[in-house]
Tab-separated table of C-alpha atoms in Angstrom:
chain	number	residue	atom	x	y	z
A	1	MET	CA	96.592	-23.198	150.556
A	2	PRO	CA	95.770	-26.808	149.571
A	3	HIS	CA	92.730	-27.319	147.354
A	4	GLU	CA	89.845	-29.685	148.117
A	5	VAL	CA	88.464	-31.143	144.871
A	6	ARG	CA	86.571	-34.197	143.675
A	7	GLY	CA	88.450	-37.020	141.977
A	8	VAL	CA	87.934	-40.606	140.796
A	9	VAL	CA	89.762	-43.096	142.993
A	10	ALA	CA	90.388	-46.837	142.650
A	11	ARG	CA	90.805	-48.021	146.241
A	12	TYR	CA	91.555	-51.680	145.616
A	13	GLU	CA	92.220	-54.144	142.807
A	14	GLY	CA	89.215	-54.949	140.657
A	15	GLY	CA	86.780	-52.910	142.724
A	16	PRO	CA	84.511	-50.178	141.378
A	17	VAL	CA	85.862	-46.651	141.339
A	18	SER	CA	84.445	-43.945	143.569
A	19	VAL	CA	84.321	-40.158	143.522
A	20	GLU	CA	86.221	-38.934	146.589
A	21	THR	CA	87.294	-35.581	147.991
A	22	ILE	CA	91.028	-35.169	147.598
A	23	LEU	CA	93.542	-32.596	148.765
A	24	VAL	CA	95.795	-31.053	146.100
A	25	PRO	CA	98.820	-29.034	147.336
A	26	ASP	CA	99.907	-25.730	145.891
A	27	PRO	CA	102.758	-26.255	143.424
A	28	GLY	CA	106.291	-26.515	144.724
A	29	PRO	CA	109.501	-26.013	142.738
A	30	GLY	CA	109.166	-27.391	139.216
A	31	GLU	CA	105.467	-28.169	139.633
A	32	ALA	CA	102.211	-26.875	138.142
A	33	LEU	CA	98.637	-26.845	139.434
A	34	VAL	CA	96.215	-27.510	136.573
A	35	GLN	CA	92.483	-26.896	136.467
A	36	VAL	CA	91.355	-29.887	134.416
A	37	GLN	CA	88.758	-29.146	131.735
A	38	ALA	CA	88.452	-32.557	130.076
A	39	CYS	CA	89.913	-36.047	130.503
A	40	GLY	CA	89.410	-39.102	128.288
A	41	VAL	CA	88.594	-42.548	129.666
A	42	CYS	CA	91.505	-44.724	128.507
A	43	HIS	CA	92.186	-48.470	128.735
A	44	THR	CA	95.239	-47.644	130.836
A	45	ASP	CA	92.984	-46.333	133.605
A	46	LEU	CA	91.066	-49.599	133.520
A	47	HIS	CA	94.369	-51.476	133.788
A	48	TYR	CA	95.237	-49.447	136.887
A	49	ARG	CA	91.868	-50.281	138.425
A	50	GLN	CA	92.404	-53.974	137.672
A	51	GLY	CA	95.885	-54.001	139.188
A	52	VAL	CA	97.539	-54.878	135.877
A	53	ILE	CA	100.010	-51.969	135.960
A	54	GLY	CA	100.862	-51.805	139.654
A	55	ASP	CA	99.620	-52.350	143.174
A	56	ASP	CA	100.153	-48.905	144.697
A	57	PHE	CA	96.510	-48.478	145.623
A	58	PRO	CA	94.664	-46.216	146.016
A	59	PHE	CA	95.087	-44.747	142.544
A	60	LEU	CA	93.853	-41.366	141.393
A	61	LEU	CA	92.822	-42.250	137.847
A	62	GLY	CA	92.818	-40.208	134.634
A	63	HIS	CA	95.698	-39.023	132.479
A	64	GLU	CA	94.449	-38.143	128.958
A	65	ALA	CA	93.652	-34.515	129.710
A	66	ALA	CA	93.705	-30.836	128.846
A	67	GLY	CA	93.137	-27.812	131.038
A	68	VAL	CA	94.373	-24.444	132.205
A	69	ILE	CA	97.327	-23.806	134.494
A	70	GLU	CA	96.192	-22.179	137.730
A	71	ALA	CA	99.612	-21.697	139.330
A	72	VAL	CA	103.241	-22.734	138.912
A	73	GLY	CA	106.006	-23.293	141.415
A	74	GLU	CA	109.455	-21.802	141.758
A	75	GLY	CA	111.754	-22.138	138.760
A	76	VAL	CA	109.016	-22.845	136.188
A	77	THR	CA	109.510	-20.730	133.056
A	78	ASP	CA	108.095	-22.714	130.111
A	79	VAL	CA	104.450	-22.347	131.184
A	80	ALA	CA	102.531	-19.847	133.288
A	81	ALA	CA	99.178	-19.332	134.962
A	82	GLY	CA	96.419	-18.986	132.349
A	83	ASP	CA	98.116	-21.173	129.724
A	84	PHE	CA	95.964	-23.808	128.021
A	85	VAL	CA	97.892	-27.084	128.139
A	86	ILE	CA	97.720	-30.742	127.213
A	87	LEU	CA	99.076	-33.031	129.930
A	88	ASN	CA	101.668	-35.628	129.002
A	89	TRP	CA	103.168	-38.512	130.952
A	90	ARG	CA	106.683	-38.267	129.557
A	91	ALA	CA	108.184	-35.055	130.906
A	92	VAL	CA	111.701	-35.424	129.530
A	93	CYS	CA	114.641	-34.872	131.859
A	94	GLY	CA	117.114	-33.551	129.293
A	95	ASP	CA	120.029	-35.335	130.929
A	96	CYS	CA	119.605	-39.130	130.636
A	97	ARG	CA	121.494	-41.132	128.025
A	98	ALA	CA	118.557	-40.979	125.566
A	99	CYS	CA	118.204	-37.205	125.920
A	100	ARG	CA	121.966	-36.675	125.608
A	101	ARG	CA	122.113	-38.631	122.370
A	102	GLY	CA	119.335	-36.488	120.867
A	103	GLU	CA	116.439	-38.927	121.313
A	104	PRO	CA	114.387	-37.323	124.115
A	105	TRP	CA	111.238	-39.209	123.073
A	106	TYR	CA	112.936	-42.246	124.654
A	107	CYS	CA	113.748	-40.366	127.905
A	108	PHE	CA	114.531	-42.900	130.638
A	109	ASP	CA	114.097	-40.534	133.601
A	110	THR	CA	110.828	-38.678	133.090
A	111	HIS	CA	109.566	-36.325	135.806
A	112	ASN	CA	106.467	-36.307	137.999
A	113	ALA	CA	105.359	-33.964	140.767
A	114	ARG	CA	107.249	-34.479	144.034
A	115	GLN	CA	104.379	-33.605	146.358
A	116	GLN	CA	101.554	-36.053	146.918
A	117	MET	CA	97.820	-35.622	146.596
A	118	THR	CA	95.890	-37.210	149.460
A	119	LEU	CA	92.422	-38.321	150.520
A	120	VAL	CA	90.697	-35.710	152.691
A	121	GLY	CA	90.022	-36.907	156.217
A	122	GLU	CA	92.382	-39.878	155.907
A	123	GLY	CA	95.620	-38.371	154.722
A	124	THR	CA	96.227	-41.437	152.570
A	125	ALA	CA	98.607	-40.659	149.713
A	126	LEU	CA	97.233	-41.271	146.225
A	127	SER	CA	99.171	-42.739	143.304
A	128	PRO	CA	98.271	-40.645	140.243
A	129	ALA	CA	97.814	-42.681	137.063
A	130	LEU	CA	100.870	-42.186	134.847
A	131	GLY	CA	101.944	-39.423	137.228
A	132	ILE	CA	98.952	-37.274	136.271
A	133	GLY	CA	95.681	-38.190	138.024
A	134	ALA	CA	93.355	-36.053	135.922
A	135	PHE	CA	89.942	-37.497	136.781
A	136	ALA	CA	89.865	-34.581	139.201
A	137	GLU	CA	88.821	-30.959	139.095
A	138	LYS	CA	92.458	-29.980	139.718
A	139	THR	CA	95.684	-31.966	139.659
A	140	LEU	CA	99.336	-31.405	140.500
A	141	VAL	CA	101.969	-32.394	137.952
A	142	ALA	CA	105.562	-31.679	137.043
A	143	ALA	CA	105.656	-28.541	134.928
A	144	GLY	CA	107.314	-30.539	132.149
A	145	GLN	CA	104.123	-32.586	131.895
A	146	CYS	CA	102.310	-29.478	130.629
A	147	THR	CA	102.558	-28.667	126.920
A	148	LYS	CA	101.204	-25.257	125.940
A	149	VAL	CA	99.046	-25.248	122.792
A	150	PRO	CA	96.526	-22.857	121.232
A	151	ARG	CA	93.216	-22.847	123.088
A	152	VAL	CA	90.916	-25.333	121.346
A	153	ARG	CA	88.125	-27.696	122.387
A	154	PRO	CA	89.583	-29.426	125.481
A	155	GLU	CA	87.623	-32.662	124.940
A	156	ALA	CA	89.467	-33.108	121.638
A	157	ALA	CA	92.868	-31.717	122.598
A	158	GLY	CA	93.168	-33.866	125.707
A	159	LEU	CA	93.072	-37.067	123.655
A	160	LEU	CA	96.514	-36.190	122.320
A	161	GLY	CA	97.727	-36.796	125.862
A	162	CYS	CA	97.626	-40.570	125.380
A	163	GLY	CA	95.604	-42.807	123.039
A	164	VAL	CA	95.306	-40.654	119.936
A	165	MET	CA	98.952	-39.608	120.176
A	166	ALA	CA	99.972	-43.250	120.564
A	167	GLY	CA	98.220	-44.199	117.324
A	168	LEU	CA	99.229	-41.151	115.315
A	169	GLY	CA	102.813	-41.492	116.498
A	170	ALA	CA	102.945	-45.205	115.680
A	171	ALA	CA	102.346	-44.268	112.036
A	172	LEU	CA	104.107	-40.904	111.806
A	173	ASN	CA	107.057	-41.352	114.174
A	174	THR	CA	107.767	-45.041	114.782
A	175	ALA	CA	106.898	-46.456	111.356
A	176	ALA	CA	107.689	-43.167	109.574
A	177	VAL	CA	105.084	-43.952	106.903
A	178	THR	CA	105.862	-42.255	103.602
A	179	ARG	CA	103.789	-41.271	100.578
A	180	GLY	CA	102.399	-44.165	98.596
A	181	GLN	CA	103.216	-46.901	101.087
A	182	SER	CA	100.721	-49.612	101.983
A	183	VAL	CA	99.725	-49.769	105.645
A	184	ALA	CA	97.650	-52.336	107.544
A	185	VAL	CA	96.315	-51.585	111.031
A	186	ILE	CA	95.132	-54.463	113.219
A	187	GLY	CA	92.606	-53.357	115.838
A	188	CYS	CA	90.332	-50.400	115.142
A	189	GLY	CA	89.701	-48.878	118.541
A	190	GLY	CA	90.840	-45.373	119.387
A	191	VAL	CA	94.549	-46.115	118.990
A	192	GLY	CA	94.094	-48.084	115.766
A	193	ASP	CA	91.871	-45.423	114.208
A	194	ALA	CA	94.441	-42.796	115.157
A	195	ALA	CA	97.108	-44.884	113.399
A	196	ILE	CA	94.865	-44.961	110.327
A	197	ALA	CA	94.462	-41.177	110.520
A	198	GLY	CA	98.237	-40.839	110.841
A	199	ALA	CA	98.835	-43.037	107.801
A	200	ARG	CA	96.432	-40.879	105.808
A	201	LEU	CA	98.204	-37.699	106.972
A	202	ALA	CA	101.494	-39.220	105.796
A	203	GLY	CA	100.049	-39.909	102.341
A	204	ALA	CA	99.852	-43.703	102.473
A	205	GLY	CA	98.430	-45.152	99.282
A	206	ARG	CA	96.521	-48.159	100.616
A	207	ILE	CA	95.332	-48.300	104.227
A	208	ILE	CA	93.845	-51.615	105.341
A	209	ALA	CA	91.817	-51.765	108.552
A	210	VAL	CA	91.564	-55.151	110.287
A	211	ASP	CA	89.128	-55.900	113.106
A	212	ILE	CA	86.543	-58.462	114.212
A	213	ASP	CA	83.714	-55.901	114.485
A	214	ASP	CA	82.002	-54.538	111.369
A	215	ARG	CA	80.920	-51.435	113.298
A	216	LYS	CA	84.519	-50.581	114.009
A	217	LEU	CA	85.537	-51.272	110.428
A	218	ALA	CA	82.883	-48.883	109.135
A	219	LEU	CA	84.173	-46.209	111.502
A	220	ALA	CA	87.767	-46.886	110.422
A	221	GLU	CA	86.794	-45.878	106.902
A	222	THR	CA	85.841	-42.424	108.154
A	223	PHE	CA	89.393	-41.997	109.481
A	224	GLY	CA	90.973	-42.949	106.155
A	225	ALA	CA	90.920	-46.724	105.678
A	226	THR	CA	90.689	-47.576	102.000
A	227	HIS	CA	89.961	-51.276	102.592
A	228	THR	CA	88.590	-53.305	105.507
A	229	VAL	CA	89.030	-56.910	106.616
A	230	ASN	CA	86.880	-58.693	109.185
A	231	SER	CA	89.369	-61.123	110.729
A	232	ARG	CA	86.593	-63.051	112.449
A	233	THR	CA	85.448	-64.393	109.076
A	234	THR	CA	88.526	-63.890	106.870
A	235	ASP	CA	92.194	-64.839	107.213
A	236	PRO	CA	93.730	-61.380	107.740
A	237	VAL	CA	97.186	-62.354	106.495
A	238	ALA	CA	95.815	-63.697	103.213
A	239	ALA	CA	93.498	-60.701	102.893
A	240	VAL	CA	96.266	-58.145	103.423
A	241	ARG	CA	98.489	-59.960	100.968
A	242	GLY	CA	95.661	-60.111	98.456
A	243	LEU	CA	95.169	-56.369	98.727
A	244	THR	CA	98.874	-55.657	98.216
A	245	GLY	CA	99.660	-57.631	95.092
A	246	GLY	CA	100.429	-60.805	97.021
A	247	VAL	CA	103.461	-59.386	98.844
A	248	GLY	CA	102.130	-57.888	102.071
A	249	ALA	CA	101.967	-54.352	103.435
A	250	ASP	CA	104.974	-52.061	103.773
A	251	VAL	CA	103.920	-51.275	107.344
A	252	VAL	CA	101.705	-53.304	109.689
A	253	ILE	CA	100.651	-51.733	112.993
A	254	ASP	CA	99.379	-53.994	115.776
A	255	ALA	CA	97.087	-51.854	117.925
A	256	VAL	CA	95.824	-54.853	119.916
A	257	GLY	CA	98.941	-56.330	121.481
A	258	ARG	CA	97.966	-60.002	121.634
A	259	PRO	CA	100.240	-62.844	120.486
A	260	GLU	CA	97.859	-63.844	117.702
A	261	THR	CA	97.572	-60.315	116.305
A	262	TYR	CA	101.337	-59.814	116.475
A	263	LEU	CA	101.886	-63.004	114.477
A	264	GLN	CA	99.333	-61.780	111.951
A	265	ALA	CA	101.222	-58.484	111.690
A	266	PHE	CA	104.543	-60.275	111.235
A	267	HIS	CA	103.289	-62.467	108.411
A	268	ALA	CA	101.170	-59.769	106.731
A	269	ARG	CA	104.125	-57.452	106.023
A	270	ASP	CA	106.199	-57.348	102.882
A	271	LEU	CA	109.851	-58.402	102.813
A	272	ALA	CA	111.899	-55.669	104.489
A	273	GLY	CA	108.647	-54.253	105.840
A	274	VAL	CA	108.015	-52.777	109.270
A	275	VAL	CA	105.934	-54.164	112.129
A	276	VAL	CA	104.975	-51.720	114.873
A	277	LEU	CA	103.560	-52.919	118.189
A	278	VAL	CA	101.576	-50.134	119.862
A	279	GLY	CA	98.876	-52.177	121.616
A	280	VAL	CA	99.981	-52.901	125.192
A	281	PRO	CA	100.438	-56.666	125.805
A	282	ALA	CA	99.414	-58.473	128.977
A	283	PRO	CA	102.369	-59.102	131.327
A	284	ASP	CA	102.336	-62.855	130.629
A	285	ALA	CA	101.883	-62.639	126.847
A	286	LYS	CA	104.478	-64.522	124.793
A	287	VAL	CA	105.071	-64.944	121.087
A	288	GLU	CA	107.124	-67.598	119.313
A	289	LEU	CA	108.683	-66.983	115.904
A	290	PRO	CA	111.127	-69.080	113.871
A	291	LEU	CA	114.371	-67.145	114.055
A	292	LEU	CA	115.054	-67.926	110.413
A	293	ASP	CA	111.835	-66.132	109.479
A	294	VAL	CA	112.901	-63.100	111.492
A	295	PHE	CA	116.203	-63.078	109.639
A	296	GLY	CA	114.866	-64.027	106.222
A	297	ARG	CA	112.045	-61.492	106.093
A	298	GLY	CA	114.348	-58.604	106.977
A	299	GLY	CA	112.901	-55.226	107.789
A	300	SER	CA	112.280	-54.240	111.382
A	301	LEU	CA	110.143	-55.131	114.371
A	302	LYS	CA	109.478	-52.056	116.486
A	303	SER	CA	107.575	-51.147	119.605
A	304	SER	CA	106.065	-47.684	119.882
A	305	TRP	CA	106.266	-45.966	123.274
A	306	TYR	CA	103.622	-43.243	123.465
A	307	GLY	CA	103.866	-42.958	119.691
A	308	ASP	CA	107.563	-42.092	120.156
A	309	CYS	CA	106.309	-38.564	120.610
A	310	LEU	CA	108.047	-35.476	121.899
A	311	PRO	CA	105.129	-33.471	123.350
A	312	SER	CA	106.772	-30.082	122.860
A	313	ARG	CA	107.235	-30.893	119.164
A	314	ASP	CA	104.179	-32.991	118.356
A	315	PHE	CA	101.266	-31.579	120.366
A	316	PRO	CA	101.386	-28.026	118.876
A	317	MET	CA	101.818	-29.452	115.363
A	318	LEU	CA	98.839	-31.792	115.729
A	319	VAL	CA	96.649	-29.071	117.232
A	320	ASP	CA	97.557	-26.924	114.237
A	321	LEU	CA	96.422	-29.711	111.899
A	322	TYR	CA	93.202	-29.949	113.925
A	323	GLN	CA	92.612	-26.218	113.511
A	324	GLN	CA	93.223	-26.534	109.774
A	325	GLY	CA	90.597	-29.268	109.536
A	326	ARG	CA	93.161	-31.871	108.450
A	327	LEU	CA	92.984	-33.951	111.647
A	328	ASP	CA	89.497	-34.621	112.980
A	329	LEU	CA	90.090	-35.024	116.710
A	330	ASP	CA	86.401	-34.402	117.383
A	331	ALA	CA	85.561	-37.690	115.653
A	332	PHE	CA	87.289	-39.593	118.464
A	333	VAL	CA	84.945	-38.132	121.096
A	334	THR	CA	81.978	-40.507	121.227
A	335	GLU	CA	80.362	-38.934	124.294
A	336	THR	CA	80.989	-36.452	127.077
A	337	ILE	CA	80.211	-37.535	130.627
A	338	ALA	CA	80.277	-36.345	134.220
A	339	LEU	CA	82.889	-37.389	136.770
A	340	ASP	CA	80.577	-39.885	138.458
A	341	GLU	CA	79.979	-41.755	135.179
A	342	VAL	CA	83.526	-43.114	134.794
A	343	GLU	CA	82.666	-46.622	136.030
A	344	ASN	CA	79.906	-46.903	133.421
A	345	ALA	CA	82.296	-45.560	130.782
A	346	PHE	CA	84.725	-48.402	131.556
A	347	GLU	CA	81.966	-50.884	130.743
A	348	LYS	CA	81.176	-49.143	127.450
A	349	MET	CA	84.850	-49.069	126.500
A	350	HIS	CA	85.324	-52.746	127.327
A	351	SER	CA	82.331	-53.722	125.175
A	352	GLY	CA	83.527	-51.614	122.233
A	353	GLU	CA	80.564	-49.212	122.300
A	354	VAL	CA	82.720	-46.081	122.259
A	355	LEU	CA	86.001	-44.766	120.907
A	356	ARG	CA	86.317	-42.337	123.793
A	357	SER	CA	84.108	-41.229	126.628
A	358	VAL	CA	85.443	-37.887	127.860
A	359	VAL	CA	84.864	-36.435	131.325
A	360	VAL	CA	84.169	-32.696	131.180
A	361	PHE	CA	84.405	-30.347	134.156
């Protein structure tokens, strides 16, 4: 029987969200019904509400979540009812050209649930954010979007479903930071602080946090930054070079995704260094670089998709580090809120008051 639950819906571009009653089908073949326990409020959800990502309104928001599987459909064997899972938005297909060449973290044909969730009384189909739609008491996803992990605090575990994984993966997977390297991170929100935490896990020697807000810089130090630079008052390129013997950092991670921060990252790296773009740019953002500089500086310019993570590999490993006390996921949870407080949480996130507001059910 279909399930009537409450969920946060964005009905039209730029409008406030509302808590609506939605209808969630029982799982069909390859699908899983998940009772959501916690879901973080991510910038991506705000982008959906603003119409930046698409125009398939109404959207069922929320995607950075953890919960318990209530039921699975035919053919599902990797997870079962009662499993505690983190939801992911890259359920790999196993058969595309990236998967066949042994790089499933780049999967070009990821799966979502086939059935649609709808608005009760209207029958209007909802577009779930990133194929998940977890600002709801229950949601329907492809079974491959569920990664089983040990049962831990869901408010913390769910953050691995998007922002924290993006930052950790930018350092650990995309940049492949190694022991003793110097790392600069531009932008110290949730993703940037996760990149700092990832650099510390990898054993980086000097970790430089760059931001325009002293509050954020102070918090970045708690995640492992050894030095901080306020780029509102100081030239960040000169500062990073000054902190690295005049040569620049081995790795520079841009967690903002604006043309000016990307140029700072490019010029703040050492020769043959690595630039990683993990902040999501606006659709019309452009950057201009002298091609000779691109050639002459060597190294690599990379973008990081979801931290280049493979959920089945990375989520259990990171939860294990959390259980060992080596990765403080709890520190990313600024506040826990109710479902009807999401709109207010967007405002707090936009003003930089929080790392993460997390909806708990």
